[in-house]
PDB file of C-alpha atoms in Angstrom:
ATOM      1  CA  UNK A   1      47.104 -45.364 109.098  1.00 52.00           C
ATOM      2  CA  UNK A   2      46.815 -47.361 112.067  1.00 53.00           C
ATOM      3  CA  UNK A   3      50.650 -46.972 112.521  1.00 54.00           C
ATOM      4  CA  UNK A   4      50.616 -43.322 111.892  1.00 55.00           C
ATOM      5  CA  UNK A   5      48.001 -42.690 114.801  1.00 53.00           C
ATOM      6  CA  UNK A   6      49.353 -44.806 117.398  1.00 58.00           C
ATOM      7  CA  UNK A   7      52.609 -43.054 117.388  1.00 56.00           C
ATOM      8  CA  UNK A   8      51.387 -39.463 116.799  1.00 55.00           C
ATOM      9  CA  UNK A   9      49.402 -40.801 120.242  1.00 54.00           C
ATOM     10  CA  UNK A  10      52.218 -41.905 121.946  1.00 54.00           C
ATOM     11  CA  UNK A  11      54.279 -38.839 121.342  1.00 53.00           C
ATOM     12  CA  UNK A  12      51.524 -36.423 122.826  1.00 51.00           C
ATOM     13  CA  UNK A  13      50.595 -39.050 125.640  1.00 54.00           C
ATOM     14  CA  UNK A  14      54.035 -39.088 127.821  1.00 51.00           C
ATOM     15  CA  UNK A  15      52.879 -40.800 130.309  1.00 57.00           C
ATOM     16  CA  UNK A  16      52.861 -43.787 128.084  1.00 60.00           C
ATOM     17  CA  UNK A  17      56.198 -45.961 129.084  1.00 70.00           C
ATOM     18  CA  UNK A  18      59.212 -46.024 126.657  1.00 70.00           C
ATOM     19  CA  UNK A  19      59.519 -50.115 126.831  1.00 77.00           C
ATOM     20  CA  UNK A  20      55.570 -50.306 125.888  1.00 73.00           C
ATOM     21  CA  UNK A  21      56.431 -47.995 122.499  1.00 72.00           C
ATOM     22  CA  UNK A  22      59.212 -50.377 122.065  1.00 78.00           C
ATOM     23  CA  UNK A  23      56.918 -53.053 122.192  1.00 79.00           C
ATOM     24  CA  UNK A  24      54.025 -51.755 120.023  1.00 75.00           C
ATOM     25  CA  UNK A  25      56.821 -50.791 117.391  1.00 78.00           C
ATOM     26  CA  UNK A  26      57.830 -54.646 117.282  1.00 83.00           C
ATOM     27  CA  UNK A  27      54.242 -55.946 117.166  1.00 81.00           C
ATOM     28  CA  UNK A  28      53.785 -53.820 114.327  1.00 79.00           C
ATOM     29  CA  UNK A  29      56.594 -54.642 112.307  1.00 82.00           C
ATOM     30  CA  UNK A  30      56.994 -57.996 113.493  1.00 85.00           C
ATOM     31  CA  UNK A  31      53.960 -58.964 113.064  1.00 84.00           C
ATOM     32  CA  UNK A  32      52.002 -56.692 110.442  1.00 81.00           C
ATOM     33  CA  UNK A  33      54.049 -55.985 108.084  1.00 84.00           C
ATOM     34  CA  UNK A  34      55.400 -59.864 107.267  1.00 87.00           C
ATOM     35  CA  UNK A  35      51.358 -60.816 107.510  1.00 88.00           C
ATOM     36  CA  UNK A  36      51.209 -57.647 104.855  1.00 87.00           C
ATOM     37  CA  UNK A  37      53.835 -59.478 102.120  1.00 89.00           C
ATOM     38  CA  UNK A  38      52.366 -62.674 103.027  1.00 90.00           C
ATOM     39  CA  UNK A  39      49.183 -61.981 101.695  1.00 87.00           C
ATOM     40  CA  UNK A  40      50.724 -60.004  98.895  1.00 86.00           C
ATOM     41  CA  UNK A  41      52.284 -62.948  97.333  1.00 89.00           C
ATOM     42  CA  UNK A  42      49.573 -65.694  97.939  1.00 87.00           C
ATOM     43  CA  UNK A  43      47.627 -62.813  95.958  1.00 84.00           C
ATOM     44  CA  UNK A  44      50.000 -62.050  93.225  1.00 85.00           C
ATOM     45  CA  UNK A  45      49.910 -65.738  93.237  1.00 85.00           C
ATOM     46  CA  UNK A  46      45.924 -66.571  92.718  1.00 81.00           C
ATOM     47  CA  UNK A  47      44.636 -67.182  89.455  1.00 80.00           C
ATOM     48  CA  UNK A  48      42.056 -64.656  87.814  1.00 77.00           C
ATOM     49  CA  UNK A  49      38.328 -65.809  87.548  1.00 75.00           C
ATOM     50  CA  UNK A  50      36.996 -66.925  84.890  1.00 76.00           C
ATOM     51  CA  UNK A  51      33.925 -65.043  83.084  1.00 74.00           C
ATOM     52  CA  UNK A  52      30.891 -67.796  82.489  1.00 73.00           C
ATOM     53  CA  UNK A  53      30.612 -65.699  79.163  1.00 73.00           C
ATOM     54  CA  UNK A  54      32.569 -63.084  77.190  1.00 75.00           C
ATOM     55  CA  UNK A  55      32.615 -59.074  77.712  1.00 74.00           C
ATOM     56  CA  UNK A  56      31.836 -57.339  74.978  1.00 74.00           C
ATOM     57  CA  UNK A  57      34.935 -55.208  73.986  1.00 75.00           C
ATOM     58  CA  UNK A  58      32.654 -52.293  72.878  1.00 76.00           C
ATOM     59  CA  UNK A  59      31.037 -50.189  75.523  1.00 74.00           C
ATOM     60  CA  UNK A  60      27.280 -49.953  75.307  1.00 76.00           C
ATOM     61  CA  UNK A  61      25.513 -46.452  75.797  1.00 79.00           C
ATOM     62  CA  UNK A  62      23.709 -46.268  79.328  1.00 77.00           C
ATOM     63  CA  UNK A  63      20.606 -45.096  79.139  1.00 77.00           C
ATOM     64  CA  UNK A  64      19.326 -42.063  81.544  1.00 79.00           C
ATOM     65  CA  UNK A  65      19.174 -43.602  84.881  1.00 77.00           C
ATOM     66  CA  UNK A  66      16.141 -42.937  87.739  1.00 79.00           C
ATOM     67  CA  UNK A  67      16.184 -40.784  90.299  1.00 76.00           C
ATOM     68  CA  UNK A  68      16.259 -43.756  93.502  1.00 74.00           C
ATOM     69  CA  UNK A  69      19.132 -45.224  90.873  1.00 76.00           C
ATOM     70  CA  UNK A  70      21.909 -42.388  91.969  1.00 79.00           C
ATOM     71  CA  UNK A  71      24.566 -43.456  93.937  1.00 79.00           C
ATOM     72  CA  UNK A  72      24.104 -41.904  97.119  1.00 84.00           C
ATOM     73  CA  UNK A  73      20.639 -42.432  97.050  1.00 84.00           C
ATOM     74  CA  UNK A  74      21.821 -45.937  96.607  1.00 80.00           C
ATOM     75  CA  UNK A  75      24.098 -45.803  99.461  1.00 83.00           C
ATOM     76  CA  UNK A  76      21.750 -43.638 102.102  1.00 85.00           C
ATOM     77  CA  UNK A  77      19.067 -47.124 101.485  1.00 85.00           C
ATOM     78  CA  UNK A  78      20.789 -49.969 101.046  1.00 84.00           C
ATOM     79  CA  UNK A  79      22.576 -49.435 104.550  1.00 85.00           C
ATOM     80  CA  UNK A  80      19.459 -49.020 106.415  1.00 87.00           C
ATOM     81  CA  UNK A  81      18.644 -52.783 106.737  1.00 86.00           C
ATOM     82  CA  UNK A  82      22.428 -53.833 107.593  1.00 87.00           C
ATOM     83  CA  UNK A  83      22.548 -51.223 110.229  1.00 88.00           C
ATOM     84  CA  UNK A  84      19.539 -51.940 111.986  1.00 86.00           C
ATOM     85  CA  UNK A  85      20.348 -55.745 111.933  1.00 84.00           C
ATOM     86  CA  UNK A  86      23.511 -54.649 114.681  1.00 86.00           C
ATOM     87  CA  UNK A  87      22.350 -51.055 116.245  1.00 84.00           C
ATOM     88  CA  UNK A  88      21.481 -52.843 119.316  1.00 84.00           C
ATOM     89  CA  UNK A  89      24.407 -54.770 119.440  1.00 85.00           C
ATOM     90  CA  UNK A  90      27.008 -51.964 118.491  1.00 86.00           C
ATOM     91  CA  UNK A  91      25.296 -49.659 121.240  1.00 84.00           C
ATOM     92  CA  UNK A  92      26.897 -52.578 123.512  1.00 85.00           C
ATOM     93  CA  UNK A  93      30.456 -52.818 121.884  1.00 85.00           C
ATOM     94  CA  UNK A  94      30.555 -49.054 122.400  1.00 86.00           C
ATOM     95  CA  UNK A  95      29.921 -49.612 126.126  1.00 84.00           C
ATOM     96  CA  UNK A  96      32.330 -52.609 126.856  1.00 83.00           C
ATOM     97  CA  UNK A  97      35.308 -50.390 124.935  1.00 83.00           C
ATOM     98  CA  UNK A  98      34.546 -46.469 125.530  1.00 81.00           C
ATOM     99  CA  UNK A  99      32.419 -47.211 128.943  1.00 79.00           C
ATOM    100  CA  UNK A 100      34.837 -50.202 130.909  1.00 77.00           C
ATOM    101  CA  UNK A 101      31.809 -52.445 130.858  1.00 77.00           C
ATOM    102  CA  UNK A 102      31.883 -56.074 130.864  1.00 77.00           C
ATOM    103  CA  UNK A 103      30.730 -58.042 126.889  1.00 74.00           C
ATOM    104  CA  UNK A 104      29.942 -61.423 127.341  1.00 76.00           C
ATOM    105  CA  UNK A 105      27.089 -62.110 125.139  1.00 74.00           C
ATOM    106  CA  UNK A 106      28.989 -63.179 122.188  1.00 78.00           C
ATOM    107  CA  UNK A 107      27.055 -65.569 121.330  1.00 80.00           C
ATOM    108  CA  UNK A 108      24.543 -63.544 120.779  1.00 83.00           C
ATOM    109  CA  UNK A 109      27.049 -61.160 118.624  1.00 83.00           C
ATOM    110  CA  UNK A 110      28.078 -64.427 116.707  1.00 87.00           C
ATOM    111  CA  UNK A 111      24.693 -64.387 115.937  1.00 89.00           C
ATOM    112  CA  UNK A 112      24.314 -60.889 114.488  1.00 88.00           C
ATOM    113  CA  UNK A 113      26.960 -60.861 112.362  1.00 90.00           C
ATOM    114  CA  UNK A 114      25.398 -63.719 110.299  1.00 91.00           C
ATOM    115  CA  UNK A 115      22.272 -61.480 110.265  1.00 91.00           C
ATOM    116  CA  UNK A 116      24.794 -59.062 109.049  1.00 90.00           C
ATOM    117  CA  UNK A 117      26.054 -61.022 106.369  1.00 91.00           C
ATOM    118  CA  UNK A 118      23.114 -62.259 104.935  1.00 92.00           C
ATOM    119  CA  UNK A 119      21.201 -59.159 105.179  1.00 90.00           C
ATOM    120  CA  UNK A 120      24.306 -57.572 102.845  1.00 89.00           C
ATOM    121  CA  UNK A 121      24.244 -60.188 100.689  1.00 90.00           C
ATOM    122  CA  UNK A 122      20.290 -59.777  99.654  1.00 89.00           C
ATOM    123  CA  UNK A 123      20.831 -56.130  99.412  1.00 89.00           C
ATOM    124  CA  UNK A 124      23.372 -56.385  97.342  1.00 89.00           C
ATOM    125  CA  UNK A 125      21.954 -58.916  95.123  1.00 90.00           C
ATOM    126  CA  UNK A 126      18.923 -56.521  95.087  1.00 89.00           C
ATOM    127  CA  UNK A 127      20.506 -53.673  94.386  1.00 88.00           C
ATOM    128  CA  UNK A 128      22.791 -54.937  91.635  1.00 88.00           C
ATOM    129  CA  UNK A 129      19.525 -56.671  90.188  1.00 88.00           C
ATOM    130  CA  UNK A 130      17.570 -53.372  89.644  1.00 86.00           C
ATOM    131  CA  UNK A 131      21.235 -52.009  87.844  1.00 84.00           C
ATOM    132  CA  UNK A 132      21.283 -54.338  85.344  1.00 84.00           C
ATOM    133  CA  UNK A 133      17.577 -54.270  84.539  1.00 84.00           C
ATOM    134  CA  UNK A 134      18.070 -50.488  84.048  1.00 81.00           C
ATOM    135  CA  UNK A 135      20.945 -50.840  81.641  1.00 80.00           C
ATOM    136  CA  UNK A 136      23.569 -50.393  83.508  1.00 79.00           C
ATOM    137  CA  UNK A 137      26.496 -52.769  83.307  1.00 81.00           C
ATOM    138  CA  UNK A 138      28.957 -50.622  85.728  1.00 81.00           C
ATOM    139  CA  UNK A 139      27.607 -52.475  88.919  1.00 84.00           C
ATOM    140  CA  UNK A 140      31.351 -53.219  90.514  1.00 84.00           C
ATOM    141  CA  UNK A 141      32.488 -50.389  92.291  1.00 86.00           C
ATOM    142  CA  UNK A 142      28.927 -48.807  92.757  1.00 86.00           C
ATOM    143  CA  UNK A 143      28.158 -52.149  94.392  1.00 86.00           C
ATOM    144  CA  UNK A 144      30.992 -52.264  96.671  1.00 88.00           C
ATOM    145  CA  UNK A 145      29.878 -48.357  97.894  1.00 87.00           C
ATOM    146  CA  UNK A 146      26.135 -49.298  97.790  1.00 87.00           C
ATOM    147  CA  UNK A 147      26.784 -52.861  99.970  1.00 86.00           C
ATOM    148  CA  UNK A 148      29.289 -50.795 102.285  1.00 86.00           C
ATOM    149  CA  UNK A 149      26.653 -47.970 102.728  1.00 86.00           C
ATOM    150  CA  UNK A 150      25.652 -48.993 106.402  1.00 89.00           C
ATOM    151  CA  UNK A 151      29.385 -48.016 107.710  1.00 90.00           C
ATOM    152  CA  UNK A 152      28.036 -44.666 107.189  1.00 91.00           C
ATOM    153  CA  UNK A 153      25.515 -45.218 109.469  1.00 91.00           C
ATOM    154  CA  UNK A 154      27.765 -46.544 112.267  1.00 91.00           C
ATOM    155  CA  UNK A 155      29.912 -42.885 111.680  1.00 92.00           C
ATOM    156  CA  UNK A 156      26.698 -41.321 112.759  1.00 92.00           C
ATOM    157  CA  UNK A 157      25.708 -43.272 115.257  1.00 91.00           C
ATOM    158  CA  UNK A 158      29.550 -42.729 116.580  1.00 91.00           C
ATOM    159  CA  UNK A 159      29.069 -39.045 116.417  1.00 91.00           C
ATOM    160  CA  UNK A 160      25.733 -39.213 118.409  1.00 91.00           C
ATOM    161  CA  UNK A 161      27.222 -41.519 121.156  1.00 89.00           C
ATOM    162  CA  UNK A 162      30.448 -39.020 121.643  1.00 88.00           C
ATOM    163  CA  UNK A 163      28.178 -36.399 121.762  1.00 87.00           C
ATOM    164  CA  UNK A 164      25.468 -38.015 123.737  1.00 86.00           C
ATOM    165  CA  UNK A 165      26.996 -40.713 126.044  1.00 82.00           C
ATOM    166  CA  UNK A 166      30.646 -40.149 126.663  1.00 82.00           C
ATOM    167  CA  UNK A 167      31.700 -36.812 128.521  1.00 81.00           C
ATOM    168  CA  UNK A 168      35.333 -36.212 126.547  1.00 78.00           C
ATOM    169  CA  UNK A 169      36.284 -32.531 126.317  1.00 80.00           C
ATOM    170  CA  UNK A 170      40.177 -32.898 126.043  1.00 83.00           C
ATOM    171  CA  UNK A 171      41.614 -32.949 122.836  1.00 83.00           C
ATOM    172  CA  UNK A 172      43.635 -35.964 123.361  1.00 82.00           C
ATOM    173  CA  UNK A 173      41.234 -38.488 124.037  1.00 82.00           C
ATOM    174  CA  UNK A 174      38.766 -36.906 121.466  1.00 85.00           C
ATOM    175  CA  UNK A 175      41.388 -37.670 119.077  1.00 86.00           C
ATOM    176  CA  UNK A 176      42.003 -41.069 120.467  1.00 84.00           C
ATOM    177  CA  UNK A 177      38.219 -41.892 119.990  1.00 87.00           C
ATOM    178  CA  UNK A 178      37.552 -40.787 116.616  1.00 89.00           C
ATOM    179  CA  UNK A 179      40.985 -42.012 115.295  1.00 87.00           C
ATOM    180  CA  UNK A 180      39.428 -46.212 116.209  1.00 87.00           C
ATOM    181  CA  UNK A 181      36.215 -45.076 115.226  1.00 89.00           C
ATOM    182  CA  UNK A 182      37.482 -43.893 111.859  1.00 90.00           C
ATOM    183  CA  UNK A 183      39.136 -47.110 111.632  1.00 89.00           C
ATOM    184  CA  UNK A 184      36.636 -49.016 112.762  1.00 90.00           C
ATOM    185  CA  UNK A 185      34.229 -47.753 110.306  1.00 91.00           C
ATOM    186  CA  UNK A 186      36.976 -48.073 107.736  1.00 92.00           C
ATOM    187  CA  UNK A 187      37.402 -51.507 108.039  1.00 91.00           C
ATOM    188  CA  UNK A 188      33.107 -52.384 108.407  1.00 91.00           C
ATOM    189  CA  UNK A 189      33.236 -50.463 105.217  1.00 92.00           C
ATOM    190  CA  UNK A 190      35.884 -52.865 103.766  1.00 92.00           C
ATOM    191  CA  UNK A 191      34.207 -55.778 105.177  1.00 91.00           C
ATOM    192  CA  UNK A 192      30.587 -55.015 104.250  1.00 91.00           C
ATOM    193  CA  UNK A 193      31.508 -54.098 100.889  1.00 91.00           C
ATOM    194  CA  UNK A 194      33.692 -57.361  99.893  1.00 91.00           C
ATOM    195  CA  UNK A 195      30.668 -59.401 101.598  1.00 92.00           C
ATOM    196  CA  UNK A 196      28.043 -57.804  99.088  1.00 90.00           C
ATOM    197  CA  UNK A 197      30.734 -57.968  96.458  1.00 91.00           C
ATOM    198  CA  UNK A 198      31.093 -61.221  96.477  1.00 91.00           C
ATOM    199  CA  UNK A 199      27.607 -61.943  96.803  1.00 91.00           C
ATOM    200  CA  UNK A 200      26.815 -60.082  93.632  1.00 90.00           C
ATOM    201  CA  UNK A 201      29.498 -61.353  92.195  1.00 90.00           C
ATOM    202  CA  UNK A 202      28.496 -64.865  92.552  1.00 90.00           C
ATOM    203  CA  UNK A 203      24.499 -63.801  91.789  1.00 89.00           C
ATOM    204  CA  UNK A 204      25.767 -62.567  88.793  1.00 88.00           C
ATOM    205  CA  UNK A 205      27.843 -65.045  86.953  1.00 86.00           C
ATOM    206  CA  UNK A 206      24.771 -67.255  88.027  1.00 85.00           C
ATOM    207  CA  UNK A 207      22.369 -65.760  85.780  1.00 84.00           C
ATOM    208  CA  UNK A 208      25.177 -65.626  82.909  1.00 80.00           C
ATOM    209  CA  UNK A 209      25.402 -68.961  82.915  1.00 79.00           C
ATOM    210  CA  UNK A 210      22.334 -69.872  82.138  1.00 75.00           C
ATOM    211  CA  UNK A 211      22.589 -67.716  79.397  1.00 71.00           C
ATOM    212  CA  UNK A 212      22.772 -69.616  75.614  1.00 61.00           C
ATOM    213  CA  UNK A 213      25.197 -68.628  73.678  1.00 58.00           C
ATOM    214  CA  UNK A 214      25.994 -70.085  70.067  1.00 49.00           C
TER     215      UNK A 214
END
């Protein structure tokens, strides 16, 4: 997607030289798509987990499921927390790229994104904890949305600081902006969700194995 965009850019932006397409083109396929195979075989490579107990191979009826348990409803609260951990932070980010302002408390960013991990990780946890006490054994992709949920969040906030901040009325650089800011949310989606993933992941096979089996 990335790919797609930056050369759909360059062919409406003309004033971009022919040498620096040249060079994006080998940075791309020099460099990202070897990194893309790379990771492809050390995958296709890694052994698969191993279950502290056995799934059972017939499915068990769910029972009806609360109201706060849907979802979206799931999604719209679990990304609250996340997303006010970084709001002050991402307000600067937006400035240093979008605004030609100077970042230089990274530190201080270094610092946020541990919030930002650890404040995924409990939600997740928390979330995935009131699943399973309602029944519901289908926590792995609904925990990936639900732990990813602030990245929707960030779209809005995105939204209100084109609207509200930046004074773009072109076509071309409205494009420009919401193309990285739909992959920037794309990939704090992917990020946020693997981090609560994981976290559930590991919460879970926790409390399995404790459990006795004879």
């Amino acid at each position: 997607l990335a790919r797609v965009l930056g050369i759909f850019l360059m062919v409406l932006c003309p004033q971009v030289p022919f040498p620096t397409m040249v060079a994006l083109l080998c940075m791309w396929f020099g460099i990202s798509l070897p990194l893309v195979y790379l990771g492809y075989y050390f995958g296709f490579r890694k052994q698969p987990y191993d279950n502290p107990v056995r799934t059972n191979q017939i499915p068990r009826q769910i029972p009806e499921q609360r109201w706060y348990m849907n979802r979206f409803v799931g999604i719209l609260m679990a990304g609250i927390l996340p997303f006010g951990a970084m709001f002050i932070e991402l307000f600067f980010i937006f400035s240093a790229i979008w605004e030609n302002q100077f970042y230089y408390l990274f530190g201080f960013l270094f610092l946020v994104f541990i919030i930002l991990v650890v404040s995924c990780s409990q939600i997740s946890i928390v979330m995935v904890y009131f699943q399973l006490c309602a029944e519901d054994y289908r926590w792995w992709w609904r925990n990936f949305l639900v732990s990813g949920g602030s990245a929707f969040y960030v779209l809005v906030y995105a939204i209100f600081y084109f609207v509200n901040k930046l004074d773009i009325v072109e076509f071309i650089p409205s494009l420009l902006y919401f193309g990285y800011t739909a992959l920037m949310v794309l990939s704090f989606w992917l990020l946020t969700g693997t981090i609560g993933f994981y976290a559930a992941y590991m919460f879970v096979r926790k409390i399995y194995a404790a459990v006795k089996i004879d």
